[in-house]
mmCIF file of N, CA and C in Angstrom:
data_model
loop_
_atom_site.group_PDB
_atom_site.id
_atom_site.type_symbol
_atom_site.label_atom_id
_atom_site.label_comp_id
_atom_site.label_asym_id
_atom_site.label_seq_id
_atom_site.Cartn_x
_atom_site.Cartn_y
_atom_site.Cartn_z
ATOM 1 N N MET R 1 -89.201 -71.837 42.432
ATOM 2 C CA MET R 1 -88.811 -70.456 40.747
ATOM 3 C C MET R 1 -87.798 -70.073 40.433
ATOM 4 N N THR R 2 -86.923 -71.679 39.602
ATOM 5 C CA THR R 2 -86.028 -70.317 39.090
ATOM 6 C C THR R 2 -85.407 -71.020 38.031
ATOM 7 N N GLU R 3 -87.013 -71.825 36.892
ATOM 8 C CA GLU R 3 -88.146 -71.793 35.970
ATOM 9 C C GLU R 3 -87.812 -70.252 35.456
ATOM 10 N N LEU R 4 -88.031 -68.991 36.757
ATOM 11 C CA LEU R 4 -88.437 -67.940 35.802
ATOM 12 C C LEU R 4 -86.965 -66.689 35.330
ATOM 13 N N ASP R 5 -86.112 -67.508 35.775
ATOM 14 C CA ASP R 5 -84.900 -66.881 36.202
ATOM 15 C C ASP R 5 -84.501 -66.290 34.442
ATOM 16 N N PHE R 6 -84.915 -67.209 33.791
ATOM 17 C CA PHE R 6 -84.496 -66.461 32.058
ATOM 18 C C PHE R 6 -85.887 -66.752 30.960
ATOM 19 N N THR R 7 -86.328 -66.558 31.862
ATOM 20 C CA THR R 7 -87.930 -66.465 31.016
ATOM 21 C C THR R 7 -88.158 -65.189 30.278
ATOM 22 N N SER R 8 -88.797 -64.939 28.783
ATOM 23 C CA SER R 8 -88.721 -63.178 28.445
ATOM 24 C C SER R 8 -89.989 -62.992 28.861
ATOM 25 N N ALA R 9 -89.733 -61.395 28.937
ATOM 26 C CA ALA R 9 -91.036 -60.878 29.282
ATOM 27 C C ALA R 9 -92.589 -61.260 28.625
ATOM 28 N N ALA R 10 -92.403 -61.515 27.456
ATOM 29 C CA ALA R 10 -93.601 -61.680 27.435
ATOM 30 C C ALA R 10 -93.768 -63.235 27.302
ATOM 31 N N ASP R 11 -93.588 -64.282 28.165
ATOM 32 C CA ASP R 11 -93.774 -65.534 28.415
ATOM 33 C C ASP R 11 -94.532 -65.437 30.402
ATOM 34 N N GLN R 12 -93.368 -64.088 30.504
ATOM 35 C CA GLN R 12 -93.736 -63.950 31.880
ATOM 36 C C GLN R 12 -95.285 -63.390 31.845
ATOM 37 N N ALA R 13 -95.477 -62.594 30.543
ATOM 38 C CA ALA R 13 -96.745 -62.098 30.842
ATOM 39 C C ALA R 13 -97.808 -63.205 30.516
ATOM 40 N N ARG R 14 -97.589 -64.019 29.711
ATOM 41 C CA ARG R 14 -98.411 -65.294 29.780
ATOM 42 C C ARG R 14 -98.335 -65.875 31.182
ATOM 43 N N ARG R 15 -97.613 -65.671 31.458
ATOM 44 C CA ARG R 15 -97.938 -67.118 32.734
ATOM 45 C C ARG R 15 -98.536 -66.175 33.480
ATOM 46 N N VAL R 16 -98.402 -64.847 33.912
ATOM 47 C CA VAL R 16 -99.570 -63.870 34.763
ATOM 48 C C VAL R 16 -100.946 -64.389 33.774
ATOM 49 N N ALA R 17 -100.847 -63.837 33.176
ATOM 50 C CA ALA R 17 -102.508 -63.434 32.535
ATOM 51 C C ALA R 17 -102.446 -65.053 32.472
ATOM 52 N N ALA R 18 -102.034 -66.054 32.469
ATOM 53 C CA ALA R 18 -102.818 -67.624 32.540
ATOM 54 C C ALA R 18 -102.690 -67.514 33.894
ATOM 55 N N CYS R 19 -102.353 -66.889 34.933
ATOM 56 C CA CYS R 19 -102.981 -66.993 36.698
ATOM 57 C C CYS R 19 -101.706 -68.882 36.987
ATOM 58 N N THR R 20 -100.610 -68.798 36.276
ATOM 59 C CA THR R 20 -99.676 -69.311 36.752
ATOM 60 C C THR R 20 -98.530 -69.109 37.586
ATOM 61 N N VAL R 21 -98.816 -67.680 37.650
ATOM 62 C CA VAL R 21 -97.665 -66.742 38.720
ATOM 63 C C VAL R 21 -98.535 -65.128 38.373
ATOM 64 N N SER R 22 -98.344 -65.209 39.990
ATOM 65 C CA SER R 22 -99.023 -63.460 40.280
ATOM 66 C C SER R 22 -97.631 -62.396 39.871
ATOM 67 N N SER R 23 -97.945 -61.348 39.554
ATOM 68 C CA SER R 23 -97.246 -60.582 39.619
ATOM 69 C C SER R 23 -96.831 -60.319 40.772
ATOM 70 N N ALA R 24 -97.540 -60.096 42.024
ATOM 71 C CA ALA R 24 -96.219 -60.283 43.314
ATOM 72 C C ALA R 24 -95.490 -60.970 43.066
ATOM 73 N N GLU R 25 -95.407 -62.571 43.119
ATOM 74 C CA GLU R 25 -94.493 -64.042 43.252
ATOM 75 C C GLU R 25 -93.730 -63.655 42.149
ATOM 76 N N LEU R 26 -93.911 -63.070 40.232
ATOM 77 C CA LEU R 26 -92.735 -62.708 39.285
ATOM 78 C C LEU R 26 -91.974 -61.396 40.243
ATOM 79 N N THR R 27 -92.957 -60.485 40.716
ATOM 80 C CA THR R 27 -92.070 -59.200 41.445
ATOM 81 C C THR R 27 -91.094 -59.365 42.618
ATOM 82 N N ALA R 28 -91.387 -60.172 43.491
ATOM 83 C CA ALA R 28 -90.890 -60.894 44.632
ATOM 84 C C ALA R 28 -89.287 -61.643 44.516
ATOM 85 N N HIS R 29 -89.512 -62.546 43.176
ATOM 86 C CA HIS R 29 -88.461 -63.033 41.829
ATOM 87 C C HIS R 29 -86.889 -62.331 41.921
ATOM 88 N N ALA R 30 -88.134 -61.986 41.314
ATOM 89 C CA ALA R 30 -86.533 -60.342 40.684
ATOM 90 C C ALA R 30 -85.850 -59.971 41.031
ATOM 91 N N LEU R 31 -87.144 -59.342 42.812
ATOM 92 C CA LEU R 31 -86.284 -58.525 43.304
ATOM 93 C C LEU R 31 -85.256 -59.486 44.215
ATOM 94 N N ASP R 32 -85.670 -60.749 44.538
ATOM 95 C CA ASP R 32 -84.568 -61.628 45.423
ATOM 96 C C ASP R 32 -83.118 -61.876 44.533
ATOM 97 N N ARG R 33 -84.023 -62.019 43.595
ATOM 98 C CA ARG R 33 -82.665 -62.485 42.808
ATOM 99 C C ARG R 33 -81.412 -60.589 42.443
ATOM 100 N N ILE R 34 -82.106 -59.886 42.199
ATOM 101 C CA ILE R 34 -81.316 -58.606 42.299
ATOM 102 C C ILE R 34 -80.127 -58.580 43.327
ATOM 103 N N HIS R 35 -81.435 -58.596 45.284
ATOM 104 C CA HIS R 35 -80.559 -58.786 45.952
ATOM 105 C C HIS R 35 -79.259 -59.646 46.077
ATOM 106 N N ARG R 36 -79.741 -60.487 45.214
ATOM 107 C CA ARG R 36 -78.434 -62.019 45.281
ATOM 108 C C ARG R 36 -77.561 -61.535 44.874
ATOM 109 N N LEU R 37 -77.620 -61.095 43.581
ATOM 110 C CA LEU R 37 -76.947 -61.440 42.674
ATOM 111 C C LEU R 37 -76.012 -59.658 42.568
ATOM 112 N N ASP R 38 -76.510 -58.574 42.717
ATOM 113 C CA ASP R 38 -75.727 -57.640 41.985
ATOM 114 C C ASP R 38 -74.594 -57.063 43.242
ATOM 115 N N PRO R 39 -74.627 -57.375 44.400
ATOM 116 C CA PRO R 39 -73.431 -57.592 45.307
ATOM 117 C C PRO R 39 -72.408 -57.850 44.558
ATOM 118 N N ARG R 40 -72.341 -58.821 43.609
ATOM 119 C CA ARG R 40 -71.020 -59.024 42.367
ATOM 120 C C ARG R 40 -71.276 -58.364 41.358
ATOM 121 N N LEU R 41 -72.571 -57.572 40.735
ATOM 122 C CA LEU R 41 -72.512 -57.475 39.440
ATOM 123 C C LEU R 41 -72.067 -56.280 39.118
ATOM 124 N N ASN R 42 -73.033 -55.176 40.653
ATOM 125 C CA ASN R 42 -73.253 -53.586 40.609
ATOM 126 C C ASN R 42 -73.726 -53.319 39.477
ATOM 127 N N ALA R 43 -75.189 -54.031 38.826
ATOM 128 C CA ALA R 43 -75.606 -53.506 38.064
ATOM 129 C C ALA R 43 -77.475 -52.174 38.585
ATOM 130 N N PHE R 44 -77.402 -52.166 39.108
ATOM 131 C CA PHE R 44 -78.243 -50.845 39.953
ATOM 132 C C PHE R 44 -77.897 -50.441 40.892
ATOM 133 N N VAL R 45 -78.587 -49.539 40.225
ATOM 134 C CA VAL R 45 -78.321 -47.994 41.213
ATOM 135 C C VAL R 45 -79.326 -47.585 41.949
ATOM 136 N N ASP R 46 -80.662 -48.163 41.501
ATOM 137 C CA ASP R 46 -81.810 -47.946 42.635
ATOM 138 C C ASP R 46 -82.739 -49.423 42.673
ATOM 139 N N VAL R 47 -82.982 -49.807 43.721
ATOM 140 C CA VAL R 47 -84.156 -50.715 43.939
ATOM 141 C C VAL R 47 -85.064 -50.675 44.363
ATOM 142 N N LEU R 48 -86.214 -50.765 43.833
ATOM 143 C CA LEU R 48 -87.470 -49.858 44.215
ATOM 144 C C LEU R 48 -88.333 -51.756 45.547
ATOM 145 N N ASP R 49 -88.178 -51.939 45.798
ATOM 146 C CA ASP R 49 -88.826 -53.104 46.837
ATOM 147 C C ASP R 49 -89.742 -52.539 47.406
ATOM 148 N N GLU R 50 -90.280 -52.096 48.124
ATOM 149 C CA GLU R 50 -91.583 -51.543 48.359
ATOM 150 C C GLU R 50 -92.137 -51.387 47.881
ATOM 151 N N ALA R 51 -92.323 -50.366 46.482
ATOM 152 C CA ALA R 51 -92.541 -49.561 45.742
ATOM 153 C C ALA R 51 -93.041 -50.847 44.161
ATOM 154 N N ALA R 52 -92.367 -51.181 44.327
ATOM 155 C CA ALA R 52 -92.763 -52.362 43.470
ATOM 156 C C ALA R 52 -93.335 -53.442 43.738
ATOM 157 N N LEU R 53 -92.950 -53.871 45.232
ATOM 158 C CA LEU R 53 -94.457 -55.048 45.287
ATOM 159 C C LEU R 53 -95.591 -54.675 45.692
ATOM 160 N N ALA R 54 -95.978 -53.713 46.287
ATOM 161 C CA ALA R 54 -97.218 -52.673 46.440
ATOM 162 C C ALA R 54 -98.045 -52.219 44.359
ATOM 163 N N GLU R 55 -96.916 -51.604 43.731
ATOM 164 C CA GLU R 55 -96.919 -51.690 41.877
ATOM 165 C C GLU R 55 -97.729 -53.204 41.390
ATOM 166 N N ALA R 56 -97.160 -54.216 42.217
ATOM 167 C CA ALA R 56 -97.368 -55.766 41.609
ATOM 168 C C ALA R 56 -98.379 -55.960 42.522
ATOM 169 N N ALA R 57 -98.945 -55.699 43.748
ATOM 170 C CA ALA R 57 -100.193 -56.503 44.511
ATOM 171 C C ALA R 57 -101.887 -55.314 43.729
ATOM 172 N N ASP R 58 -101.107 -54.327 42.979
ATOM 173 C CA ASP R 58 -102.321 -53.297 42.503
ATOM 174 C C ASP R 58 -102.835 -53.923 40.783
ATOM 175 N N ARG R 59 -101.660 -54.271 40.050
ATOM 176 C CA ARG R 59 -101.417 -55.459 38.794
ATOM 177 C C ARG R 59 -102.313 -56.632 38.969
ATOM 178 N N ASP R 60 -101.851 -56.949 40.308
ATOM 179 C CA ASP R 60 -102.702 -58.659 40.828
ATOM 180 C C ASP R 60 -104.423 -58.417 40.517
ATOM 181 N N ALA R 61 -104.873 -56.826 41.354
ATOM 182 C CA ALA R 61 -106.433 -56.322 41.799
ATOM 183 C C ALA R 61 -106.960 -55.917 40.865
ATOM 184 N N THR R 62 -105.503 -55.535 39.101
ATOM 185 C CA THR R 62 -106.651 -55.563 38.254
ATOM 186 C C THR R 62 -107.628 -56.457 37.337
ATOM 187 N N PRO R 63 -108.312 -56.051 37.124
ATOM 188 C CA PRO R 63 -109.394 -56.713 36.613
ATOM 189 C C PRO R 63 -108.693 -57.143 35.278
ATOM 190 N N ALA R 64 -108.988 -58.045 34.596
ATOM 191 C CA ALA R 64 -108.881 -58.433 33.514
ATOM 192 C C ALA R 64 -108.894 -57.639 31.987
ATOM 193 N N SER R 65 -110.124 -57.626 31.885
ATOM 194 C CA SER R 65 -110.227 -56.736 31.227
ATOM 195 C C SER R 65 -109.577 -55.401 31.004
ATOM 196 N N GLU R 66 -108.721 -55.147 31.749
ATOM 197 C CA GLU R 66 -108.443 -53.382 32.115
ATOM 198 C C GLU R 66 -106.538 -54.118 31.785
ATOM 199 N N ARG R 67 -105.935 -55.512 31.314
ATOM 200 C CA ARG R 67 -104.765 -55.481 31.349
ATOM 201 C C ARG R 67 -104.395 -54.897 30.426
ATOM 202 N N GLY R 68 -103.129 -54.455 29.986
ATOM 203 C CA GLY R 68 -102.395 -54.292 29.065
ATOM 204 C C GLY R 68 -101.120 -55.215 28.601
ATOM 205 N N PRO R 69 -100.601 -55.230 27.903
ATOM 206 C CA PRO R 69 -99.903 -56.543 27.204
ATOM 207 C C PRO R 69 -98.632 -57.206 28.227
ATOM 208 N N LEU R 70 -97.868 -56.347 28.822
ATOM 209 C CA LEU R 70 -97.025 -56.370 30.028
ATOM 210 C C LEU R 70 -97.138 -56.759 31.002
ATOM 211 N N HIS R 71 -98.770 -57.009 31.626
ATOM 212 C CA HIS R 71 -99.147 -56.818 32.964
ATOM 213 C C HIS R 71 -98.320 -58.051 33.597
ATOM 214 N N GLY R 72 -97.975 -57.157 35.045
ATOM 215 C CA GLY R 72 -97.551 -57.787 35.863
ATOM 216 C C GLY R 72 -96.372 -57.943 35.977
ATOM 217 N N VAL R 73 -95.355 -58.322 34.965
ATOM 218 C CA VAL R 73 -94.169 -57.829 34.501
ATOM 219 C C VAL R 73 -92.983 -56.881 34.634
ATOM 220 N N PRO R 74 -92.214 -57.309 35.812
ATOM 221 C CA PRO R 74 -90.932 -56.419 36.248
ATOM 222 C C PRO R 74 -89.959 -56.369 34.967
ATOM 223 N N ILE R 75 -89.592 -54.932 35.412
ATOM 224 C CA ILE R 75 -89.170 -53.927 34.480
ATOM 225 C C ILE R 75 -87.762 -53.238 34.958
ATOM 226 N N ALA R 76 -86.902 -53.323 34.573
ATOM 227 C CA ALA R 76 -85.347 -52.746 35.183
ATOM 228 C C ALA R 76 -85.630 -51.021 33.781
ATOM 229 N N ILE R 77 -85.494 -50.011 34.774
ATOM 230 C CA ILE R 77 -84.689 -48.953 33.759
ATOM 231 C C ILE R 77 -83.528 -48.143 34.006
ATOM 232 N N LYS R 78 -82.836 -47.940 32.501
ATOM 233 C CA LYS R 78 -82.142 -47.573 32.705
ATOM 234 C C LYS R 78 -81.673 -45.802 33.276
ATOM 235 N N ASN R 79 -80.524 -45.982 33.789
ATOM 236 C CA ASN R 79 -80.677 -44.460 34.535
ATOM 237 C C ASN R 79 -80.270 -43.575 33.189
ATOM 238 N N GLU R 80 -80.739 -43.365 32.726
ATOM 239 C CA GLU R 80 -80.938 -42.547 31.554
ATOM 240 C C GLU R 80 -82.244 -42.049 31.156
ATOM 241 N N ASN R 81 -83.334 -42.716 32.061
ATOM 242 C CA ASN R 81 -84.902 -42.075 31.940
ATOM 243 C C ASN R 81 -85.602 -42.310 32.964
ATOM 244 N N ASP R 82 -86.087 -41.225 32.510
ATOM 245 C CA ASP R 82 -86.831 -40.471 34.541
ATOM 246 C C ASP R 82 -87.840 -41.081 34.782
ATOM 247 N N VAL R 83 -88.204 -42.165 36.193
ATOM 248 C CA VAL R 83 -88.369 -42.930 37.219
ATOM 249 C C VAL R 83 -88.787 -41.553 38.002
ATOM 250 N N ALA R 84 -90.035 -41.345 38.505
ATOM 251 C CA ALA R 84 -90.478 -40.163 39.379
ATOM 252 C C ALA R 84 -90.264 -40.930 40.525
ATOM 253 N N GLY R 85 -89.297 -39.229 41.262
ATOM 254 C CA GLY R 85 -88.864 -40.432 42.723
ATOM 255 C C GLY R 85 -87.481 -40.263 43.058
ATOM 256 N N LEU R 86 -87.254 -41.170 41.835
ATOM 257 C CA LEU R 86 -85.545 -41.265 41.931
ATOM 258 C C LEU R 86 -84.425 -40.207 40.167
ATOM 259 N N PRO R 87 -83.786 -39.893 41.089
ATOM 260 C CA PRO R 87 -82.387 -39.415 39.782
ATOM 261 C C PRO R 87 -82.346 -39.868 38.947
ATOM 262 N N THR R 88 -82.136 -39.313 38.057
ATOM 263 C CA THR R 88 -81.550 -39.459 36.597
ATOM 264 C C THR R 88 -80.406 -39.203 36.497
ATOM 265 N N ALA R 89 -79.563 -39.503 36.663
ATOM 266 C CA ALA R 89 -78.467 -39.563 36.822
ATOM 267 C C ALA R 89 -76.900 -39.308 35.300
ATOM 268 N N TYR R 90 -77.477 -40.077 34.368
ATOM 269 C CA TYR R 90 -76.544 -41.213 33.561
ATOM 270 C C TYR R 90 -75.521 -41.257 33.265
ATOM 271 N N GLY R 91 -75.587 -42.045 34.340
ATOM 272 C CA GLY R 91 -74.253 -43.123 35.035
ATOM 273 C C GLY R 91 -72.996 -42.387 35.448
ATOM 274 N N GLY R 92 -73.690 -41.320 35.979
ATOM 275 C CA GLY R 92 -72.601 -40.113 36.731
ATOM 276 C C GLY R 92 -73.200 -39.799 38.233
ATOM 277 N N ALA R 93 -72.693 -38.815 39.108
ATOM 278 C CA ALA R 93 -72.941 -38.854 40.664
ATOM 279 C C ALA R 93 -73.398 -37.292 40.024
ATOM 280 N N ALA R 94 -73.666 -36.175 39.128
ATOM 281 C CA ALA R 94 -73.629 -35.488 39.184
ATOM 282 C C ALA R 94 -75.085 -35.234 39.930
ATOM 283 N N PHE R 95 -75.408 -35.665 39.363
ATOM 284 C CA PHE R 95 -77.377 -35.098 39.004
ATOM 285 C C PHE R 95 -77.847 -36.004 40.503
ATOM 286 N N THR R 96 -78.504 -35.387 41.169
ATOM 287 C CA THR R 96 -79.680 -35.847 42.902
ATOM 288 C C THR R 96 -80.180 -35.515 42.429
ATOM 289 N N THR R 97 -80.822 -34.797 42.400
ATOM 290 C CA THR R 97 -82.353 -34.209 42.016
ATOM 291 C C THR R 97 -83.195 -35.398 40.797
ATOM 292 N N PRO R 98 -84.079 -35.512 42.030
ATOM 293 C CA PRO R 98 -85.592 -37.023 41.662
ATOM 294 C C PRO R 98 -86.301 -35.673 40.618
ATOM 295 N N ALA R 99 -86.653 -36.875 39.536
ATOM 296 C CA ALA R 99 -86.709 -36.575 38.215
ATOM 297 C C ALA R 99 -88.636 -37.011 39.130
ATOM 298 N N ALA R 100 -89.644 -35.142 38.341
ATOM 299 C CA ALA R 100 -90.639 -35.427 39.410
ATOM 300 C C ALA R 100 -91.743 -36.010 38.717
ATOM 301 N N ARG R 101 -91.442 -36.794 37.724
ATOM 302 C CA ARG R 101 -92.789 -37.520 37.363
ATOM 303 C C ARG R 101 -91.317 -38.390 36.268
ATOM 304 N N ASP R 102 -92.587 -39.712 35.948
ATOM 305 C CA ASP R 102 -91.895 -40.305 34.702
ATOM 306 C C ASP R 102 -91.942 -39.890 33.453
ATOM 307 N N GLY R 103 -90.634 -40.403 33.475
ATOM 308 C CA GLY R 103 -90.800 -40.137 31.902
ATOM 309 C C GLY R 103 -91.701 -40.895 30.605
ATOM 310 N N GLU R 104 -91.554 -40.708 29.372
ATOM 311 C CA GLU R 104 -92.053 -41.071 28.599
ATOM 312 C C GLU R 104 -91.950 -43.013 28.443
ATOM 313 N N ILE R 105 -91.023 -43.026 28.422
ATOM 314 C CA ILE R 105 -90.865 -44.054 28.048
ATOM 315 C C ILE R 105 -91.516 -45.322 29.380
ATOM 316 N N VAL R 106 -91.348 -44.799 30.867
ATOM 317 C CA VAL R 106 -91.991 -45.549 31.712
ATOM 318 C C VAL R 106 -92.783 -45.269 32.134
ATOM 319 N N ARG R 107 -93.778 -44.205 31.141
ATOM 320 C CA ARG R 107 -94.905 -43.852 31.786
ATOM 321 C C ARG R 107 -95.897 -45.061 30.690
ATOM 322 N N ARG R 108 -95.453 -45.312 29.705
ATOM 323 C CA ARG R 108 -96.372 -46.308 28.721
ATOM 324 C C ARG R 108 -95.787 -47.540 29.466
ATOM 325 N N LEU R 109 -94.238 -48.249 29.752
ATOM 326 C CA LEU R 109 -94.106 -49.164 30.298
ATOM 327 C C LEU R 109 -94.983 -49.277 31.785
ATOM 328 N N ARG R 110 -95.527 -48.263 31.808
ATOM 329 C CA ARG R 110 -96.215 -48.493 33.520
ATOM 330 C C ARG R 110 -98.017 -48.986 32.925
ATOM 331 N N GLY R 111 -98.001 -48.665 31.830
ATOM 332 C CA GLY R 111 -99.258 -48.210 31.114
ATOM 333 C C GLY R 111 -99.837 -49.172 30.465
ATOM 334 N N ALA R 112 -98.091 -50.127 29.733
ATOM 335 C CA ALA R 112 -98.977 -51.330 29.133
ATOM 336 C C ALA R 112 -98.754 -52.763 29.862
ATOM 337 N N GLY R 113 -99.100 -51.808 32.144
ATOM 338 C CA GLY R 113 -98.902 -53.314 33.059
ATOM 339 C C GLY R 113 -97.385 -53.360 33.683
ATOM 340 N N ALA R 114 -96.407 -52.431 32.991
ATOM 341 C CA ALA R 114 -94.958 -53.587 33.727
ATOM 342 C C ALA R 114 -94.996 -53.031 35.164
ATOM 343 N N VAL R 115 -94.011 -53.051 36.214
ATOM 344 C CA VAL R 115 -94.037 -53.168 37.440
ATOM 345 C C VAL R 115 -92.403 -52.622 37.439
ATOM 346 N N ILE R 116 -92.001 -51.895 37.676
ATOM 347 C CA ILE R 116 -90.548 -50.710 37.214
ATOM 348 C C ILE R 116 -90.259 -51.605 38.820
ATOM 349 N N ILE R 117 -88.859 -52.114 38.228
ATOM 350 C CA ILE R 117 -88.529 -52.668 39.610
ATOM 351 C C ILE R 117 -86.912 -51.950 40.374
ATOM 352 N N GLY R 118 -86.794 -51.049 39.203
ATOM 353 C CA GLY R 118 -85.125 -50.228 39.413
ATOM 354 C C GLY R 118 -84.562 -49.639 38.425
ATOM 355 N N THR R 119 -83.285 -48.834 38.639
ATOM 356 C CA THR R 119 -82.856 -48.349 37.626
ATOM 357 C C THR R 119 -81.328 -48.492 37.757
ATOM 358 N N THR R 120 -81.169 -49.377 35.840
ATOM 359 C CA THR R 120 -79.646 -49.998 36.299
ATOM 360 C C THR R 120 -78.517 -48.901 36.340
ATOM 361 N N ARG R 121 -77.653 -49.125 36.186
ATOM 362 C CA ARG R 121 -76.167 -48.300 36.032
ATOM 363 C C ARG R 121 -75.766 -47.914 34.071
ATOM 364 N N MET R 122 -74.718 -47.069 34.205
ATOM 365 C CA MET R 122 -74.723 -46.957 32.628
ATOM 366 C C MET R 122 -73.662 -46.390 32.682
ATOM 367 N N PRO R 123 -72.714 -46.361 31.561
ATOM 368 C CA PRO R 123 -71.876 -45.747 31.453
ATOM 369 C C PRO R 123 -71.682 -43.741 31.341
ATOM 370 N N GLU R 124 -70.997 -43.005 31.935
ATOM 371 C CA GLU R 124 -71.242 -41.833 32.332
ATOM 372 C C GLU R 124 -71.913 -41.151 30.230
ATOM 373 N N PHE R 125 -73.421 -40.385 30.610
ATOM 374 C CA PHE R 125 -73.731 -40.204 29.994
ATOM 375 C C PHE R 125 -73.659 -41.024 28.175
ATOM 376 N N GLY R 126 -73.393 -41.977 28.692
ATOM 377 C CA GLY R 126 -73.436 -43.293 27.668
ATOM 378 C C GLY R 126 -72.986 -42.795 26.634
ATOM 379 N N ILE R 127 -71.324 -42.644 26.819
ATOM 380 C CA ILE R 127 -70.350 -42.245 26.016
ATOM 381 C C ILE R 127 -69.050 -43.560 26.313
ATOM 382 N N TRP R 128 -69.570 -44.274 26.591
ATOM 383 C CA TRP R 128 -68.625 -45.492 26.720
ATOM 384 C C TRP R 128 -69.572 -46.434 26.594
ATOM 385 N N PRO R 129 -68.123 -47.613 25.922
ATOM 386 C CA PRO R 129 -69.027 -49.302 24.999
ATOM 387 C C PRO R 129 -69.082 -50.048 26.439
ATOM 388 N N SER R 130 -68.581 -49.258 28.051
ATOM 389 C CA SER R 130 -68.838 -50.747 28.879
ATOM 390 C C SER R 130 -68.900 -49.379 30.187
ATOM 391 N N THR R 131 -69.711 -50.248 30.846
ATOM 392 C CA THR R 131 -69.891 -49.585 32.426
ATOM 393 C C THR R 131 -68.910 -48.971 33.429
ATOM 394 N N GLU R 132 -68.148 -48.127 33.654
ATOM 395 C CA GLU R 132 -67.084 -48.132 34.352
ATOM 396 C C GLU R 132 -66.731 -46.936 34.653
ATOM 397 N N THR R 133 -66.846 -46.527 35.650
ATOM 398 C CA THR R 133 -67.470 -45.452 35.934
ATOM 399 C C THR R 133 -66.491 -44.912 37.215
ATOM 400 N N SER R 134 -66.663 -43.656 37.602
ATOM 401 C CA SER R 134 -65.433 -43.299 38.487
ATOM 402 C C SER R 134 -66.457 -42.971 39.953
ATOM 403 N N ALA R 135 -67.682 -42.888 39.394
ATOM 404 C CA ALA R 135 -69.317 -42.545 40.673
ATOM 405 C C ALA R 135 -69.100 -43.504 41.199
ATOM 406 N N ASN R 136 -69.356 -45.030 40.019
ATOM 407 C CA ASN R 136 -69.810 -46.114 41.038
ATOM 408 C C ASN R 136 -68.964 -47.938 40.349
ATOM 409 N N GLY R 137 -68.052 -47.092 39.712
ATOM 410 C CA GLY R 137 -67.521 -48.488 39.667
ATOM 411 C C GLY R 137 -67.702 -49.613 38.472
ATOM 412 N N TYR R 138 -67.014 -50.682 38.575
ATOM 413 C CA TYR R 138 -67.658 -51.784 37.438
ATOM 414 C C TYR R 138 -68.609 -52.097 36.643
ATOM 415 N N THR R 139 -69.848 -52.613 36.445
ATOM 416 C CA THR R 139 -70.715 -53.273 36.326
ATOM 417 C C THR R 139 -70.441 -54.377 35.699
ATOM 418 N N LEU R 140 -70.520 -55.801 35.836
ATOM 419 C CA LEU R 140 -69.738 -56.788 35.796
ATOM 420 C C LEU R 140 -71.660 -57.391 34.670
#
């Protein structure tokens, strides 16, 4: 499935719609890449393996008439947007309280059919041009 490594979200959505790949397969592929590459890249704060695979299975069970434009596409969320159950830390270590609900961006992505696979690192409070923090180290 290496042909999926660099496909766009639009192409992934077309493949799911055409049933050439399932949302579960696409999500498992994305999660596998994260686990293989993130130890070197340090790009992810949280990876939602079980929740993402369950969400993908739900997407696969959704009738075609109810599918959105990003149906089945795995999406990572920057750590400045609320994802229910995860801390919105803005790149630091001070915020540890999990978000009670999805923020508007995440809500709309889910509404369009996206599968949330985790949150990604960012510069503390977004004030630097590179992701290099005392809390999380360097992101390559």
